[in-house]
Coordinates of C-alpha atoms and ligand atoms in Angstrom, one line a residue:
M1 CA 11.1 41.5 4.3
N2 CA 12.2 38.3 3.6
M3 CA 12.7 37.5 -0.1
A4 CA 9.9 34.9 -1.8
V5 CA 10.9 31.4 -2.2
K6 CA 9.5 29.2 -5.2
V7 CA 10.9 25.6 -5.4
T8 CA 10.9 24.4 -9.1
K9 CA 10.7 20.9 -10.4
F10 CA 11.2 20.2 -13.8
G11 CA 9.4 16.6 -15.1
G12 CA 11.3 14.1 -17.7
S13 CA 10.0 16.0 -21.0
S14 CA 11.4 19.7 -19.8
L15 CA 14.9 18.1 -19.6
A16 CA 14.9 15.4 -22.2
S17 CA 17.6 17.4 -24.2
A18 CA 20.2 20.4 -24.0
E19 CA 17.5 22.4 -26.2
Q20 CA 15.0 21.7 -23.4
I21 CA 17.4 22.3 -20.5
L22 CA 18.8 25.6 -21.7
K23 CA 14.7 26.4 -21.6
M24 CA 15.0 25.4 -17.9
K25 CA 18.0 27.4 -17.3
K26 CA 16.3 30.3 -18.6
I27 CA 13.1 30.2 -16.7
V28 CA 15.5 29.8 -13.2
E29 CA 17.3 32.7 -14.1
A30 CA 14.2 35.0 -14.5
D31 CA 13.3 35.1 -11.4
E32 CA 15.5 35.3 -8.1
A33 CA 13.1 33.8 -6.0
R34 CA 13.6 30.5 -7.9
K35 CA 16.4 29.2 -5.3
F36 CA 15.8 25.7 -5.4
V37 CA 15.6 23.1 -8.6
V38 CA 14.4 19.8 -8.5
P39 CA 15.1 18.0 -11.7
S40 CA 13.3 14.6 -13.2
A41 CA 15.9 12.5 -15.3
P42 CA 15.9 13.0 -19.1
G43 CA 12.7 11.9 -20.6
K44 CA 11.4 11.3 -24.3
R45 CA 12.7 13.5 -26.9
F46 CA 10.0 12.4 -29.1
K47 CA 7.0 10.3 -29.7
D48 CA 9.0 6.4 -29.3
D49 CA 11.6 7.9 -27.2
V50 CA 12.6 5.9 -24.3
K51 CA 13.0 7.7 -20.9
V52 CA 16.3 7.4 -19.1
T53 CA 14.5 6.0 -16.1
D54 CA 13.3 3.1 -18.0
L55 CA 16.7 2.6 -19.6
L56 CA 18.0 2.3 -15.8
Y57 CA 15.2 -0.2 -15.7
S58 CA 16.1 -2.3 -18.2
L59 CA 19.5 -1.9 -17.4
H60 CA 18.9 -3.4 -14.0
D61 CA 16.5 -6.2 -15.4
A62 CA 19.4 -7.3 -17.8
A63 CA 22.1 -7.3 -15.2
S64 CA 20.4 -9.3 -12.6
H65 CA 19.4 -12.0 -15.3
F66 CA 23.0 -12.2 -16.5
E67 CA 21.7 -10.8 -20.0
E68 CA 23.6 -8.5 -22.3
T69 CA 23.9 -5.2 -20.8
E70 CA 26.2 -3.1 -23.0
E71 CA 24.1 -1.9 -25.7
I72 CA 21.6 -0.2 -22.9
Y73 CA 24.6 1.4 -20.7
R74 CA 26.0 2.6 -23.8
Q75 CA 22.6 4.6 -24.6
I76 CA 22.4 6.0 -21.1
V77 CA 26.2 7.2 -21.8
R78 CA 25.2 8.8 -24.5
R79 CA 22.0 10.3 -23.2
Y80 CA 24.1 12.1 -20.6
T81 CA 27.4 13.1 -22.9
D82 CA 25.3 14.7 -25.3
I83 CA 23.7 16.9 -23.0
R84 CA 27.0 17.7 -21.3
D85 CA 28.7 18.2 -24.3
E86 CA 26.0 20.2 -26.1
L87 CA 25.7 22.6 -22.9
G88 CA 29.5 23.1 -23.1
L89 CA 30.1 21.8 -19.8
S90 CA 33.4 20.1 -18.5
I91 CA 31.8 17.8 -15.7
K92 CA 33.3 14.4 -16.3
I93 CA 30.0 12.4 -16.4
E94 CA 31.6 9.6 -17.4
D95 CA 33.2 8.8 -14.0
Y96 CA 29.5 9.0 -12.3
L97 CA 28.4 6.9 -15.0
E98 CA 31.0 3.9 -14.5
K99 CA 30.4 4.0 -10.8
V100 CA 26.8 3.5 -11.6
Y101 CA 27.3 0.7 -13.9
E102 CA 29.7 -1.1 -11.5
D103 CA 27.4 -0.8 -8.5
I104 CA 24.4 -2.0 -11.1
K105 CA 26.6 -4.8 -12.1
T106 CA 27.7 -5.8 -8.6
G107 CA 24.0 -6.3 -7.4
A108 CA 22.7 -2.9 -6.5
N109 CA 18.8 -2.7 -6.0
E110 CA 16.2 -1.9 -8.3
D111 CA 15.3 1.5 -6.9
Y112 CA 19.3 2.8 -6.7
A113 CA 19.5 2.0 -10.6
A114 CA 16.1 3.7 -11.2
S115 CA 17.0 6.9 -9.0
R116 CA 20.0 7.4 -11.2
G117 CA 18.8 9.0 -13.9
E118 CA 17.4 11.8 -11.4
Y119 CA 21.0 12.0 -9.7
L120 CA 23.3 12.4 -12.8
N121 CA 21.2 15.2 -14.3
G122 CA 21.1 16.9 -11.0
L123 CA 24.7 16.8 -11.2
L124 CA 24.8 18.1 -14.6
I125 CA 21.8 21.0 -13.8
A126 CA 23.7 21.9 -10.5
D127 CA 26.9 22.5 -12.8
L128 CA 25.0 24.3 -15.7
L129 CA 23.2 26.5 -13.4
G130 CA 26.1 27.3 -10.7
Y131 CA 23.9 25.9 -7.8
D132 CA 25.0 23.6 -5.3
F133 CA 24.3 19.9 -5.2
I134 CA 22.5 18.2 -2.6
D135 CA 21.8 14.5 -2.6
A136 CA 18.4 13.4 -1.9
A137 CA 19.4 10.2 -0.2
D138 CA 20.9 12.7 2.4
V139 CA 18.1 14.7 3.2
I140 CA 15.1 12.6 2.1
F141 CA 14.5 9.4 4.2
F142 CA 11.7 6.5 4.0
D143 CA 10.9 4.2 6.8
E144 CA 12.0 0.4 7.2
N145 CA 8.7 -0.5 5.8
G146 CA 9.2 1.9 2.6
G147 CA 7.0 4.2 3.6
Y148 CA 8.1 8.3 3.1
D149 CA 9.0 9.3 6.5
A150 CA 7.9 12.8 6.8
K151 CA 9.2 13.2 10.4
K152 CA 12.6 12.2 9.8
T153 CA 12.6 14.7 6.4
L154 CA 11.3 17.4 8.2
S155 CA 13.8 17.4 10.9
I156 CA 16.7 17.5 8.8
L157 CA 15.9 18.7 5.3
P158 CA 14.6 22.3 6.3
G159 CA 18.4 22.7 7.8
A160 CA 20.2 21.5 5.0
L161 CA 18.6 23.7 2.5
K162 CA 19.2 26.5 4.9
L163 CA 23.0 26.1 4.6
H164 CA 22.5 26.8 0.6
E165 CA 21.6 29.8 -0.9
R166 CA 20.8 28.0 -4.1
A167 CA 20.8 24.6 -4.5
V168 CA 19.7 21.3 -7.1
V169 CA 17.9 18.3 -5.0
P170 CA 17.2 15.6 -7.5
G171 CA 13.6 14.0 -7.7
F172 CA 12.2 10.9 -7.2
Y173 CA 14.5 9.1 -4.5
G174 CA 15.7 9.1 -0.8
S175 CA 17.3 7.0 1.5
L176 CA 15.9 3.8 3.9
P177 CA 17.1 3.6 7.2
N178 CA 19.8 0.8 6.1
G179 CA 21.1 3.9 3.8
K180 CA 20.0 1.8 0.7
I181 CA 18.4 4.1 -2.0
R182 CA 14.6 3.8 -2.2
T183 CA 12.4 5.6 -4.9
F184 CA 8.8 6.8 -4.8
S185 CA 6.3 5.2 -7.3
R186 CA 6.8 6.4 -11.1
G187 CA 6.5 10.2 -11.3
G188 CA 7.4 10.4 -8.1
S189 CA 9.8 13.4 -8.6
D190 CA 6.8 15.8 -8.2
I191 CA 6.7 14.1 -4.5
T192 CA 10.1 15.3 -4.1
G193 CA 9.3 18.9 -5.3
S194 CA 6.5 19.4 -2.8
I195 CA 8.5 17.9 0.1
V196 CA 11.3 20.3 -0.8
A197 CA 8.9 23.1 -1.0
R198 CA 7.2 22.2 2.2
A199 CA 10.8 22.3 3.9
A200 CA 12.1 25.4 2.3
N201 CA 8.6 26.7 3.7
A202 CA 8.0 27.9 -0.1
D203 CA 5.9 30.6 -1.3
L204 CA 5.2 28.8 -4.3
Y205 CA 5.9 25.1 -5.7
E206 CA 6.3 25.5 -9.4
N207 CA 5.7 22.0 -11.2
W208 CA 7.2 22.6 -15.1
T209 CA 6.0 20.2 -17.8
D210 CA 5.1 19.8 -21.4
V211 CA 1.6 21.1 -20.9
S212 CA 0.1 24.5 -20.2
G213 CA -1.3 23.2 -17.0
F214 CA -3.9 20.9 -16.1
M215 CA -6.8 20.3 -19.0
M216 CA -10.2 19.4 -18.5
A217 CA -9.4 15.9 -20.2
D218 CA -6.2 14.4 -21.4
P219 CA -5.0 16.0 -24.3
R220 CA -4.1 12.4 -25.8
I221 CA -7.7 11.6 -25.9
V222 CA -9.6 15.1 -26.2
E223 CA -8.6 17.7 -29.1
D224 CA -7.5 21.0 -27.7
P225 CA -9.5 20.9 -24.2
K226 CA -9.9 23.7 -21.8
K227 CA -7.5 24.4 -19.3
I228 CA -8.4 24.2 -15.5
D229 CA -7.2 27.7 -14.1
V230 CA -7.8 26.9 -10.6
V231 CA -8.5 23.7 -9.1
T232 CA -8.6 22.3 -5.3
Y233 CA -6.0 20.1 -4.0
R234 CA -8.9 17.4 -3.3
E235 CA -10.1 17.8 -6.9
L236 CA -6.5 17.6 -8.5
R237 CA -5.8 14.3 -6.0
E238 CA -9.0 12.6 -7.6
L239 CA -8.2 13.9 -10.9
A240 CA -4.5 12.7 -11.0
Y241 CA -5.2 9.3 -9.0
M242 CA -7.9 8.7 -11.8
G243 CA -5.2 8.9 -15.0
A244 CA -4.4 13.0 -14.9
T245 CA -0.7 11.8 -14.9
V246 CA 0.6 15.8 -14.9
L247 CA 1.4 15.6 -11.6
H248 CA 1.3 12.5 -9.2
E249 CA -1.7 11.9 -6.9
D250 CA 0.8 12.0 -3.4
S251 CA 2.2 15.6 -4.4
I252 CA -0.2 17.4 -2.5
F253 CA 0.4 16.0 0.7
P254 CA 3.7 17.9 1.9
V255 CA 2.3 20.9 0.4
L256 CA -1.1 20.7 2.2
E257 CA -0.6 21.6 5.8
A258 CA 1.3 24.3 4.8
A259 CA -1.2 25.7 2.2
I260 CA 1.6 26.1 -0.2
P261 CA 0.0 26.6 -3.7
I262 CA 1.5 24.8 -6.7
N263 CA 1.4 26.2 -10.2
V264 CA 1.3 23.7 -12.9
K265 CA 3.6 25.5 -16.2
N266 CA 4.7 24.9 -19.3
T267 CA 8.4 25.0 -20.0
N268 CA 7.4 25.2 -23.7
D269 CA 5.4 28.2 -22.7
P270 CA 6.5 29.8 -19.7
E271 CA 4.1 33.2 -20.1
N272 CA 0.9 30.8 -19.7
S273 CA -0.5 31.1 -16.4
G274 CA -1.1 27.4 -16.2
T275 CA -2.9 26.1 -13.3
M276 CA -3.0 27.2 -9.7
I277 CA -3.5 24.4 -7.3
I278 CA -4.8 25.6 -3.9
P279 CA -6.7 24.6 -0.6
A280 CA -10.1 25.8 -1.8
V281 CA -11.8 28.1 -4.0
E282 CA -12.9 31.2 -1.9
G283 CA -16.3 32.0 -2.9
R284 CA -17.2 29.7 -5.8
G285 CA -18.9 26.2 -5.3
E286 CA -22.4 25.1 -6.3
A287 CA -22.7 26.9 -9.9
D288 CA -19.1 25.6 -10.8
G289 CA -20.0 22.9 -12.9
I290 CA -17.5 20.1 -13.6
T291 CA -13.5 20.8 -13.3
G292 CA -12.2 17.9 -15.4
I293 CA -12.7 14.1 -16.6
A294 CA -10.0 11.5 -16.0
G295 CA -9.8 7.9 -16.4
K296 CA -8.0 4.7 -16.7
K297 CA -7.7 1.4 -18.3
N298 CA -7.6 -2.1 -17.2
F299 CA -9.5 -3.1 -14.1
T300 CA -11.7 -6.0 -13.2
V301 CA -15.0 -5.7 -11.4
I302 CA -16.3 -8.6 -9.2
T303 CA -20.0 -8.1 -8.5
I304 CA -21.2 -10.0 -5.7
E305 CA -25.0 -11.2 -5.3
K306 CA -26.9 -12.5 -2.2
D307 CA -30.6 -12.0 -1.7
G308 CA -31.2 -9.9 1.7
M309 CA -26.8 -9.1 1.7
N310 CA -28.4 -5.7 3.5
T311 CA -29.6 -7.4 6.4
E312 CA -26.8 -9.8 7.0
I313 CA -24.6 -8.0 9.7
G314 CA -21.1 -8.1 8.5
F315 CA -21.2 -9.2 5.0
G316 CA -19.4 -6.1 3.4
R317 CA -16.3 -6.9 6.6
K318 CA -16.7 -11.0 5.1
V319 CA -15.9 -9.8 1.5
L320 CA -12.9 -7.5 2.5
T321 CA -11.3 -10.1 4.7
C322 CA -11.1 -12.2 1.4
L323 CA -9.3 -9.5 -0.6
E324 CA -7.2 -8.8 2.7
K325 CA -5.9 -12.6 2.3
F326 CA -4.7 -12.2 -1.2
G327 CA -3.0 -8.8 0.1
L328 CA -5.4 -6.9 -2.3
S329 CA -6.5 -3.0 -2.1
F330 CA -9.5 -1.9 -4.2
E331 CA -10.1 1.6 -5.8
H332 CA -13.9 1.4 -5.4
M333 CA -17.3 -0.6 -4.0
P334 CA -20.2 0.4 -5.2
T335 CA -23.3 -1.5 -3.5
S336 CA -26.8 -1.6 -3.9
I337 CA -29.5 -3.9 -1.8
D338 CA -28.5 -7.4 -2.8
T339 CA -24.9 -6.5 -4.5
I340 CA -21.6 -5.6 -3.9
S341 CA -19.4 -4.7 -7.0
I342 CA -15.4 -4.6 -6.3
V343 CA -12.8 -2.7 -8.6
V344 CA -9.4 -3.9 -8.6
A345 CA -6.6 -3.1 -10.9
D346 CA -6.3 -6.0 -13.4
V347 CA -2.1 -6.1 -13.0
R348 CA -3.2 -7.0 -9.1
I349 CA -5.5 -9.4 -9.2
R350 CA -4.7 -11.4 -12.3
H351 CA -2.4 -13.8 -10.5
C352 CA -4.7 -14.6 -7.7
I353 CA -8.6 -14.2 -9.2
E354 CA -9.6 -17.9 -9.4
E355 CA -8.4 -18.5 -5.6
L356 CA -10.1 -15.1 -4.6
I357 CA -13.5 -16.1 -6.6
D358 CA -13.4 -19.4 -4.5
E359 CA -12.6 -17.9 -1.2
I360 CA -15.7 -15.5 -1.8
H361 CA -17.9 -18.5 -2.5
A362 CA -16.7 -20.2 0.8
V363 CA -16.6 -17.4 3.2
C364 CA -19.3 -15.2 2.0
Q365 CA -22.0 -17.8 0.6
P366 CA -23.1 -15.5 -2.3
D367 CA -25.9 -16.5 -4.6
S368 CA -23.5 -15.7 -7.8
V369 CA -20.0 -14.2 -8.5
E370 CA -19.5 -12.3 -11.7
V371 CA -15.9 -11.0 -13.1
S372 CA -15.7 -8.4 -15.8
S373 CA -12.1 -7.4 -16.6
N374 CA -10.9 -5.3 -19.4
M375 CA -12.5 -2.5 -18.1
A376 CA -11.9 1.2 -17.6
I377 CA -12.7 3.7 -14.9
I378 CA -13.7 7.2 -15.7
A379 CA -14.0 10.0 -13.0
T380 CA -15.8 12.9 -13.6
V381 CA -14.6 15.6 -10.9
G382 CA -16.1 18.7 -9.7
R383 CA -16.2 20.6 -6.8
G384 CA -20.1 21.4 -6.1
M385 CA -21.1 19.2 -9.1
I386 CA -23.2 16.6 -7.4
R387 CA -25.7 19.1 -6.4
Q388 CA -26.1 20.7 -9.3
V389 CA -29.2 19.3 -11.1
G390 CA -28.8 17.9 -14.2
V391 CA -24.9 16.6 -14.7
S392 CA -25.3 13.0 -14.3
A393 CA -28.5 13.4 -16.5
K394 CA -26.4 14.8 -19.1
L395 CA -23.3 12.4 -18.5
F396 CA -25.4 9.4 -19.1
A397 CA -27.5 10.6 -22.1
A398 CA -23.9 11.5 -23.4
L399 CA -22.7 7.8 -23.0
A400 CA -26.3 6.6 -24.3
D401 CA -25.9 8.8 -27.5
S402 CA -22.5 7.4 -28.2
H403 CA -23.5 3.9 -27.5
V404 CA -21.1 3.5 -24.5
N405 CA -22.0 0.3 -22.3
V406 CA -21.9 1.7 -18.5
R407 CA -21.5 -1.4 -16.5
M408 CA -20.7 0.5 -13.2
I409 CA -21.8 3.9 -11.5
D410 CA -20.0 5.2 -8.3
Q411 CA -20.9 8.5 -6.7
G412 CA -17.8 9.0 -4.4
S413 CA -18.9 9.9 -1.0
S414 CA -16.6 12.8 -1.2
E415 CA -19.3 14.2 -3.4
I416 CA -17.0 15.6 -5.7
N417 CA -17.0 13.2 -8.7
I418 CA -19.3 10.5 -10.3
I419 CA -17.7 7.4 -11.3
V420 CA -18.6 5.2 -14.5
G421 CA -17.0 1.8 -15.4
V422 CA -16.9 1.2 -19.3
E423 CA -15.2 -1.7 -21.6
N424 CA -11.4 -0.8 -22.2
D425 CA -12.6 -0.5 -26.0
D426 CA -15.3 2.5 -25.4
F427 CA -12.6 4.0 -22.7
E428 CA -11.6 7.0 -25.5
K429 CA -15.3 7.3 -26.9
A430 CA -16.6 7.8 -23.4
V431 CA -14.0 10.7 -22.4
K432 CA -14.7 12.5 -25.5
A433 CA -18.7 12.1 -25.0
I434 CA -18.5 13.3 -21.3
Y435 CA -16.2 16.0 -22.4
N436 CA -18.4 17.4 -25.4
A437 CA -21.8 17.1 -23.1
L438 CA -20.5 18.8 -19.9
V439 CA -17.7 21.5 -21.1
Ligands
LIG501 N1 -5.9 16.3 -17.9 C1 -4.4 16.7 -18.4 N2 -4.3 17.5 -18.8 C2 -3.0 17.9 -19.0 N3 -1.9 16.8 -19.4 C3 -2.7 15.6 -19.2 C4 -3.9 15.1 -18.4 N4 -4.0 14.0 -18.6 C5 -3.0 13.3 -18.9 N5 -1.7 14.2 -19.5 C6 -0.6 14.4 -20.0 O1 0.2 14.4 -18.9 C7 1.3 14.5 -19.4 C8 2.5 15.3 -18.4 O2 2.6 14.5 -17.5 P1 4.5 13.9 -17.4 O3 4.5 13.0 -18.9 O4 4.3 12.9 -16.2 O5 5.1 15.1 -17.4 P2 6.5 15.4 -16.6 O6 7.8 14.8 -17.7 O7 7.2 16.8 -17.2 O8 7.0 14.9 -15.8 C9 1.2 15.5 -20.8 O9 2.1 15.3 -21.8 C10 -0.2 15.0 -21.3 O10 -0.1 14.0 -22.4
LIG502 N1 11.9 9.7 -13.6 C1 10.8 9.1 -12.7 C2 10.4 10.5 -12.1 C3 9.5 11.1 -12.5 O1 8.8 11.8 -12.0 O2 9.9 11.5 -13.9 P1 8.7 12.5 -14.6 O3 8.8 13.7 -14.2 O4 9.2 12.9 -16.5 O5 7.4 12.0 -14.8 C4 10.0 8.4 -13.9 O6 9.8 8.2 -14.8 O7 8.8 8.0 -12.9

């Protein structure tokens, strides 16, 4: 029988210092099946520390504006040389750092700069574990539009992995058809881990972080929230997208087809079983109540009102055409007979809000258009939750009792979530109220 294969991704918090990296080593060495390791860049060692990835973005920004770069570069050098020295390794990481610095000063792109956090950490970790190093630029590919190219990657990566008994593949980046480096969006090492798990046909994708799995709410908002033991890919995606940052929302796609389970585990508490993320939960469903609550701040809600909107053919299309004209995607679109609300992230819409409203007036001829910014959206997620009588009644009663003004309600058509929009200032209060009422 073939030996089991596990792909282990370690997040920045798990690799922030030599002390954390030694915990990683112990975990990897405790199980023969942990053949492929996907590291992030060193993250925060303490609350107000700066992630190496953020230092690299700053370095690139300073270099491209011809500003002072030495101090930022020195901080980056110190992070890696401290780790190397404390681990007692002899790899000459300074040589690699100098090359990175030179490349950034001579015009390398921003993604290249950001990706070096994982690249350099991968070199150190491969040296420490005695694993081979595979540069992600040689095995993970993006297409000319910058999207992940699954076809090309899966035609090369599985063969490349077979050449190595044990290897480190740095997270977060790959290469474009022109050979330039491209990164996933922030937190994207989780996606690399999933891609490597798929290519290795792994039995399990372990995602090691600084919490013992997915909690029913963000532990920075709700004190000591209950852990989610098992969650489906779909629920996970909803929670992750809506702000539960433990796992990148796109990290389920690569493993989805092969139905490889993901186990979120805690580097600081490796015995804890963490959270299992699986395709579907057999024999469980309608009576399960909620799975979790997640949310994000800083959205704008545009409410368009027009009497008789429900009978006007093509009204929705006209509204969406306006968004398209400004290159805007939207998060939610709750409707009633005479109103449509569009929810868009503040950062996307800020620069064009006035022109967009003028366009909506011109194209849709509405009775009124109202804009509310500084809104937070909160999703309460659970398979079967919607069919369970009383969940939404309890949720809205709890918000009313806490004097939270609900500005928008949307029930996702996937029937696994209820979404409410509240003012940014009420966000934490609302999450706590929903948690206390439903958990
Ligand atoms: N529902 C949740 N359950 C657990 N952690 C959460 C949740 N929502 C937000 N978080 C936050 O996600 C963090 C882990 O994600 P991240 O910082 O990206 O880790 P890593 O550096 O390991 O990739 C936790 O420390 C926690 O503060
Ligand atoms: N280092 C990258 C990618 C990543 O996934 O990091 P982390 O595992 O620390 O979330 C970032 O900060 O976005």
